[in-house]
Coordinates of C-alpha atoms in Angstrom, one line a residue:
M960 CA 24.6 34.5 5.4
K961 CA 23.4 31.1 6.6
V962 CA 21.0 30.9 9.4
E963 CA 21.4 27.7 11.6
F964 CA 18.8 26.8 14.2
A965 CA 19.6 25.1 17.4
P966 CA 18.6 21.4 17.6
L967 CA 15.4 20.8 19.5
S968 CA 16.0 19.4 23.1
L969 CA 15.2 15.6 23.5
P970 CA 12.3 16.5 26.0
L971 CA 10.5 18.8 23.5
Q972 CA 11.3 16.3 20.6
R973 CA 9.4 13.6 22.3
R974 CA 6.6 16.1 23.2
L975 CA 6.3 16.7 19.7
Q976 CA 6.6 13.0 18.6
T977 CA 3.6 12.1 21.1
A978 CA 1.6 15.2 19.9
S979 CA 1.9 13.9 16.2
V980 CA 0.8 10.2 17.1
V981 CA -1.9 11.8 19.3
Q982 CA -3.4 13.8 16.4
W983 CA -3.2 10.6 14.0
V984 CA -4.8 8.3 16.4
F985 CA -7.7 10.7 17.0
S986 CA -8.0 11.4 13.3
F987 CA -8.9 7.8 12.9
L988 CA -11.2 7.8 15.9
G989 CA -13.0 11.1 15.6
L990 CA -12.2 12.9 12.2
A991 CA -14.8 11.1 10.5
Q992 CA -17.7 12.3 13.0
C993 CA -16.2 15.9 12.9
C994 CA -16.4 16.2 9.0
I995 CA -19.9 15.0 9.0
A996 CA -20.8 17.2 11.7
A997 CA -19.1 20.2 10.2
F998 CA -20.7 19.6 6.9
I999 CA -24.3 19.6 8.2
A1000 CA -23.9 22.3 10.7
L1001 CA -22.5 24.7 7.9
F1002 CA -25.8 24.6 6.2
F1003 CA -27.4 26.2 9.3
T1004 CA -24.9 29.1 9.4
R1005 CA -24.1 32.0 7.2
F1006 CA -21.6 29.9 5.6
W1007 CA -24.0 27.6 4.1
L1008 CA -22.7 28.1 0.8
V1009 CA -19.4 26.4 1.7
S1010 CA -21.1 23.1 2.2
A1011 CA -23.3 23.7 -0.9
L1012 CA -20.3 24.2 -3.1
Y1013 CA -18.6 21.3 -1.6
A1014 CA -21.5 19.0 -2.2
A1015 CA -21.5 19.9 -5.9
W1016 CA -17.9 19.3 -6.1
W1017 CA -18.1 16.2 -4.3
F1018 CA -20.7 14.8 -6.9
I1019 CA -18.6 15.8 -9.7
D1020 CA -15.3 14.3 -8.1
R1021 CA -17.2 11.2 -6.9
E1022 CA -15.2 8.9 -8.9
K1023 CA -11.7 10.1 -8.1
P1024 CA -11.0 7.7 -5.2
S1025 CA -11.4 4.8 -7.7
K1026 CA -9.2 6.6 -10.4
G1027 CA -5.9 6.8 -8.5
G1028 CA -6.8 9.6 -5.9
R1029 CA -5.4 12.9 -5.9
K1030 CA -1.8 12.9 -3.9
I1031 CA -0.4 16.3 -2.6
N1032 CA 3.2 16.1 -1.8
A1033 CA 3.5 19.0 0.5
L1034 CA 1.2 17.0 2.7
R1035 CA 3.0 13.5 2.3
N1036 CA 6.2 15.4 3.2
S1037 CA 4.9 17.1 6.2
I1038 CA 7.3 17.3 9.2
I1039 CA 4.3 15.8 11.5
W1040 CA 4.9 12.5 9.8
R1041 CA 8.7 12.6 10.7
Y1042 CA 7.9 13.3 14.4
M1043 CA 5.5 10.2 14.1
R1044 CA 8.0 8.1 12.6
D1045 CA 10.7 8.8 15.2
Y1046 CA 8.1 8.2 18.0
F1047 CA 8.1 4.6 17.5
P1048 CA 10.2 4.5 15.5
I1049 CA 9.2 3.2 12.3
T1050 CA 11.7 1.9 9.5
L1051 CA 11.3 1.0 5.8
V1052 CA 13.9 -1.9 4.8
K1053 CA 14.2 -3.0 1.1
T1054 CA 15.4 -6.3 0.4
A1055 CA 15.4 -6.1 -3.8
E1056 CA 15.0 -3.7 -6.3
L1057 CA 11.8 -2.9 -8.2
D1058 CA 11.8 -1.8 -11.6
P1059 CA 10.0 1.5 -12.3
R1060 CA 8.9 0.5 -15.8
Q1061 CA 6.6 -2.1 -14.0
N1062 CA 3.5 -2.0 -11.8
Y1063 CA 3.3 -4.0 -8.6
L1064 CA 0.8 -5.3 -6.0
M1065 CA 2.2 -5.5 -2.7
G1066 CA 0.7 -7.4 0.2
F1067 CA 1.0 -5.7 3.7
H1068 CA 0.9 -8.0 6.7
P1069 CA -0.2 -7.8 9.6
H1070 CA -2.9 -5.2 9.8
G1071 CA -2.5 -4.4 13.5
V1072 CA -4.9 -2.3 15.1
L1073 CA -4.5 0.9 13.2
A1074 CA -1.9 0.0 10.6
A1075 CA 0.6 2.6 11.7
G1076 CA 3.5 1.0 9.6
A1077 CA 1.4 0.9 6.3
F1078 CA 0.3 4.6 7.0
I1079 CA 3.8 6.0 7.5
N1080 CA 5.5 3.9 4.8
F1081 CA 2.9 4.4 1.9
C1082 CA 0.8 7.5 2.7
T1083 CA 3.9 9.8 3.8
E1084 CA 7.7 10.2 2.9
A1085 CA 8.8 10.0 6.5
S1086 CA 10.5 6.6 5.9
G1087 CA 11.9 7.7 2.5
F1088 CA 9.7 5.5 0.1
S1089 CA 10.7 7.5 -2.9
T1090 CA 14.4 7.4 -1.9
L1091 CA 14.4 3.6 -1.7
F1092 CA 12.2 3.0 -4.6
P1093 CA 12.9 5.9 -7.1
G1094 CA 10.4 6.3 -9.9
I1095 CA 7.7 4.2 -8.0
T1096 CA 4.4 5.7 -6.8
P1097 CA 2.6 4.1 -3.8
H1098 CA -1.1 3.8 -3.4
L1099 CA -2.5 2.1 -0.3
M1100 CA -6.0 0.9 -0.4
M1101 CA -8.7 1.7 2.3
L1102 CA -12.3 0.8 2.7
S1103 CA -14.6 2.8 0.2
L1104 CA -16.8 3.7 3.1
W1105 CA -14.3 6.3 4.2
F1106 CA -14.3 8.1 0.9
R1107 CA -18.0 8.8 1.4
I1108 CA -17.3 11.2 4.0
P1109 CA -17.2 14.9 3.1
F1110 CA -13.9 16.6 3.5
L1111 CA -12.3 13.5 5.1
R1112 CA -12.2 11.9 1.6
D1113 CA -9.7 14.7 0.2
Y1114 CA -7.5 14.4 3.2
L1115 CA -7.3 10.7 2.6
M1116 CA -6.5 10.9 -0.9
S1117 CA -3.9 13.7 -0.4
G1118 CA -1.7 10.9 1.0
G1119 CA -2.1 8.3 -1.6
L1120 CA -5.1 6.3 -0.2
V1121 CA -7.5 4.9 -2.8
S1122 CA -10.7 3.0 -2.7
S1123 CA -10.6 -0.6 -2.0
D1124 CA -12.7 -2.1 -4.9
K1125 CA -11.8 -3.9 -8.1
E1126 CA -12.2 -0.8 -10.6
S1127 CA -9.8 1.3 -8.2
A1128 CA -7.3 -1.6 -8.1
S1129 CA -7.4 -2.2 -11.9
Y1130 CA -6.9 1.5 -12.7
V1131 CA -3.6 1.6 -10.8
L1132 CA -2.3 -1.7 -12.1
Q1133 CA -3.2 -1.4 -15.8
K1134 CA -1.2 1.9 -16.3
P1135 CA 0.9 1.2 -19.2
E1136 CA 3.8 3.5 -18.1
G1137 CA 4.4 1.2 -15.0
G1138 CA 6.0 2.8 -11.9
N1139 CA 3.1 2.1 -9.6
V1140 CA 2.5 0.0 -6.5
L1141 CA -0.6 -1.0 -5.0
A1142 CA -0.4 -1.9 -1.3
I1143 CA -3.2 -3.9 0.1
I1144 CA -3.6 -4.8 3.8
V1145 CA -4.7 -8.3 2.8
G1146 CA -6.1 -9.3 6.4
G1147 CA -8.2 -6.3 6.4
A1148 CA -10.3 -5.2 9.3
Q1149 CA -11.2 -8.7 10.6
E1150 CA -7.3 -9.4 11.2
A1151 CA -7.1 -6.4 13.7
L1152 CA -9.4 -8.5 16.0
D1153 CA -6.3 -10.8 16.4
A1154 CA -3.9 -7.8 16.8
R1155 CA -1.9 -8.3 20.1
P1156 CA 1.7 -8.4 21.2
G1157 CA 3.5 -11.6 20.2
S1158 CA 0.6 -12.8 17.7
Y1159 CA 1.8 -13.9 14.3
T1160 CA -1.5 -15.1 13.0
L1161 CA -2.4 -13.9 9.7
L1162 CA -5.8 -14.1 8.0
L1163 CA -4.6 -15.2 4.6
K1164 CA -5.5 -18.6 3.9
N1165 CA -8.7 -18.2 2.0
R1166 CA -7.8 -14.7 0.9
K1167 CA -7.0 -14.9 -2.7
G1168 CA -8.6 -12.1 -4.4
F1169 CA -5.4 -10.1 -4.6
V1170 CA -3.7 -13.0 -6.3
R1171 CA -6.6 -13.2 -8.9
L1172 CA -6.0 -9.6 -9.6
A1173 CA -2.3 -9.8 -10.0
I1174 CA -2.6 -12.9 -12.5
K1175 CA -5.5 -10.8 -14.5
H1176 CA -2.9 -7.9 -14.9
G1177 CA 0.3 -9.8 -14.9
T1178 CA 1.3 -7.8 -11.9
P1179 CA 4.2 -9.1 -9.7
L1180 CA 3.5 -9.8 -6.2
V1181 CA 5.4 -8.2 -3.6
P1182 CA 5.0 -9.6 0.3
I1183 CA 5.8 -7.2 3.1
F1184 CA 6.1 -8.3 6.8
S1185 CA 5.9 -5.4 9.2
F1186 CA 7.7 -6.6 12.4
G1187 CA 6.3 -4.9 15.4
E1188 CA 3.1 -3.9 14.0
N1189 CA 1.0 -6.0 16.4
D1190 CA 2.9 -4.8 19.4
L1191 CA 1.6 -1.3 19.7
F1192 CA -1.5 -1.9 21.8
N1193 CA -2.9 -4.5 24.0
Q1194 CA -6.3 -5.8 23.2
V1195 CA -9.3 -7.1 25.4
R1196 CA -9.4 -10.9 25.2
N1197 CA -11.8 -11.9 22.4
P1198 CA -11.2 -15.7 21.6
K1199 CA -13.1 -17.1 18.8
G1200 CA -16.5 -18.4 20.1
S1201 CA -16.5 -15.8 22.7
W1202 CA -19.8 -13.3 23.0
L1203 CA -17.4 -10.3 22.3
R1204 CA -15.9 -11.9 19.2
Q1205 CA -19.4 -12.8 18.0
L1206 CA -20.6 -9.2 18.7
Q1207 CA -17.4 -7.7 16.8
H1208 CA -18.3 -9.7 13.8
R1209 CA -21.8 -8.9 13.7
L1210 CA -20.8 -5.1 14.0
Q1211 CA -18.3 -5.8 11.0
Q1212 CA -20.8 -7.2 8.9
I1213 CA -23.2 -4.3 9.6
M1214 CA -20.8 -1.3 9.4
G1215 CA -18.0 -2.9 7.2
I1216 CA -15.2 -2.0 10.0
S1217 CA -14.0 -4.0 13.0
L1218 CA -14.1 -2.5 16.5
P1219 CA -11.2 -3.9 18.4
L1220 CA -11.2 -3.0 22.3
F1221 CA -7.7 -2.0 22.4
H1222 CA -5.6 0.1 24.9
A1223 CA -2.0 1.0 25.6
R1224 CA -0.9 4.2 27.2
G1225 CA -2.0 7.8 28.0
I1226 CA -0.7 11.2 26.8
F1227 CA 0.5 12.1 30.2
Q1228 CA 1.1 8.6 31.7
Y1229 CA 2.1 5.0 30.7
S1230 CA -0.6 3.0 32.7
F1231 CA -3.6 3.2 30.6
G1232 CA -4.9 5.1 27.3
L1233 CA -5.6 4.9 23.5
I1234 CA -2.1 6.1 22.5
P1235 CA 0.3 3.3 21.1
Y1236 CA 3.4 2.3 23.1
R1237 CA 6.7 3.4 21.8
R1238 CA 7.9 0.2 20.4
P1239 CA 9.7 0.0 17.0
I1240 CA 8.3 -1.0 13.7
C1241 CA 10.5 -2.2 11.0
T1242 CA 8.7 -3.0 7.7
V1243 CA 10.5 -5.3 5.3
V1244 CA 9.6 -5.5 1.5
G1245 CA 10.4 -8.6 0.0
K1246 CA 11.6 -9.4 -3.5
P1247 CA 9.0 -9.6 -6.4
I1248 CA 7.2 -12.7 -7.3
P1249 CA 6.8 -12.9 -11.1
V1250 CA 3.0 -13.7 -12.3
Q1251 CA 2.3 -14.8 -15.6
R1252 CA -0.8 -13.1 -16.9
K1253 CA -3.9 -14.8 -17.8
H1254 CA -7.5 -13.0 -17.9
R1255 CA -9.5 -15.9 -16.6
P1256 CA -7.2 -18.2 -14.4
S1257 CA -8.5 -21.4 -13.2
E1258 CA -8.8 -22.3 -9.4
E1259 CA -5.8 -24.3 -9.5
E1260 CA -3.8 -21.6 -11.2
V1261 CA -4.7 -19.1 -8.3
D1262 CA -3.8 -21.6 -5.8
Q1263 CA -0.5 -22.3 -7.2
V1264 CA 0.4 -18.7 -7.2
H1265 CA -1.3 -18.2 -3.7
Q1266 CA 0.9 -21.0 -2.2
K1267 CA 4.0 -19.4 -3.8
Y1268 CA 3.2 -16.2 -2.3
L1269 CA 2.8 -17.7 1.3
N1270 CA 5.8 -19.7 0.8
E1271 CA 7.7 -16.3 0.1
L1272 CA 6.3 -14.4 3.0
C1273 CA 7.1 -17.2 5.5
K1274 CA 10.7 -17.1 4.1
L1275 CA 10.9 -13.5 4.5
F1276 CA 9.8 -13.6 8.0
E1277 CA 12.0 -16.6 9.0
E1278 CA 14.9 -14.7 7.3
H1279 CA 14.7 -11.3 9.4
K1280 CA 12.8 -12.5 12.7
A1281 CA 16.0 -13.0 14.5
K1282 CA 17.0 -9.4 13.9
Y1283 CA 13.9 -8.2 15.8
D1284 CA 14.0 -10.3 18.8
I1285 CA 11.3 -12.6 17.7
P1286 CA 12.0 -16.4 19.3
E1287 CA 13.1 -19.2 17.1
D1288 CA 10.2 -21.3 18.0
K1289 CA 7.8 -18.4 16.7
H1290 CA 6.4 -19.0 13.0
L1291 CA 3.7 -17.5 11.0
E1292 CA 0.1 -19.0 11.4
F1293 CA -2.3 -18.5 8.4
I1294 CA -6.0 -18.9 9.2

């Protein structure tokens, strides 16, 4: 006998969607501190052995974030992420096929404030990555700093996040069997300082490390533009040269992460808070750009591939912007 469950009411669905986003936002803002506090506090309780054993495991497993991580499919397929997807909503669009016998390096743009589109599309199955790209395993790079935090490192790896260093990237891209995608948010934390509605400024003009990496391994480059990524939060005005921007850059140099002063809506009201607005995100995956392998490319060769990447990214943006209500006179700006 088949048991059928009544569909959830719209108000309940919206509450669950909001709750999923709240836990995601505060996992970014407070989970690191909670993990550190819990790890230290356990040493002063009768459960001190938990932290002691974890410390031993942490030492043994310390190279794992640079060795492809450790995905847990049950967590990637959790219903929580589907509620989060529907909150905005978030959609993943494929424009070309990817050969599962090859590895790929994807450049994700823009960073946004908290990279919601990158997380949902590459660290969960909520948007159907494995259905759209069968035989392809996604990996998303994240600052190595986060993998030094006890407990949090395992949570991050469970979704497919890997450390953002050259060794980690090479480990994924040189797998001979193919079928791996390494996604890099090229603009990084610094680009988040320019993330605000209506902004199409990308920190990409002098970012060429990912191009060198692709040439070294002969890995095709795939441009990605996530429409709506910058529309989720407002940000305190911080023009270049202002005291706030200088302070943010200084803190980024010290801590390795940027601290954008963002705000949007609250949990129970829509006037002010840290919860993102309900605005759609559509992540469009472009077609692969073939890259010829060369162990030590010249600066000229790197510049040529980099320019080709910029051209393809601009073409992707121009071909799709009208579908997402972006004015005709708006174009990508590279700094």
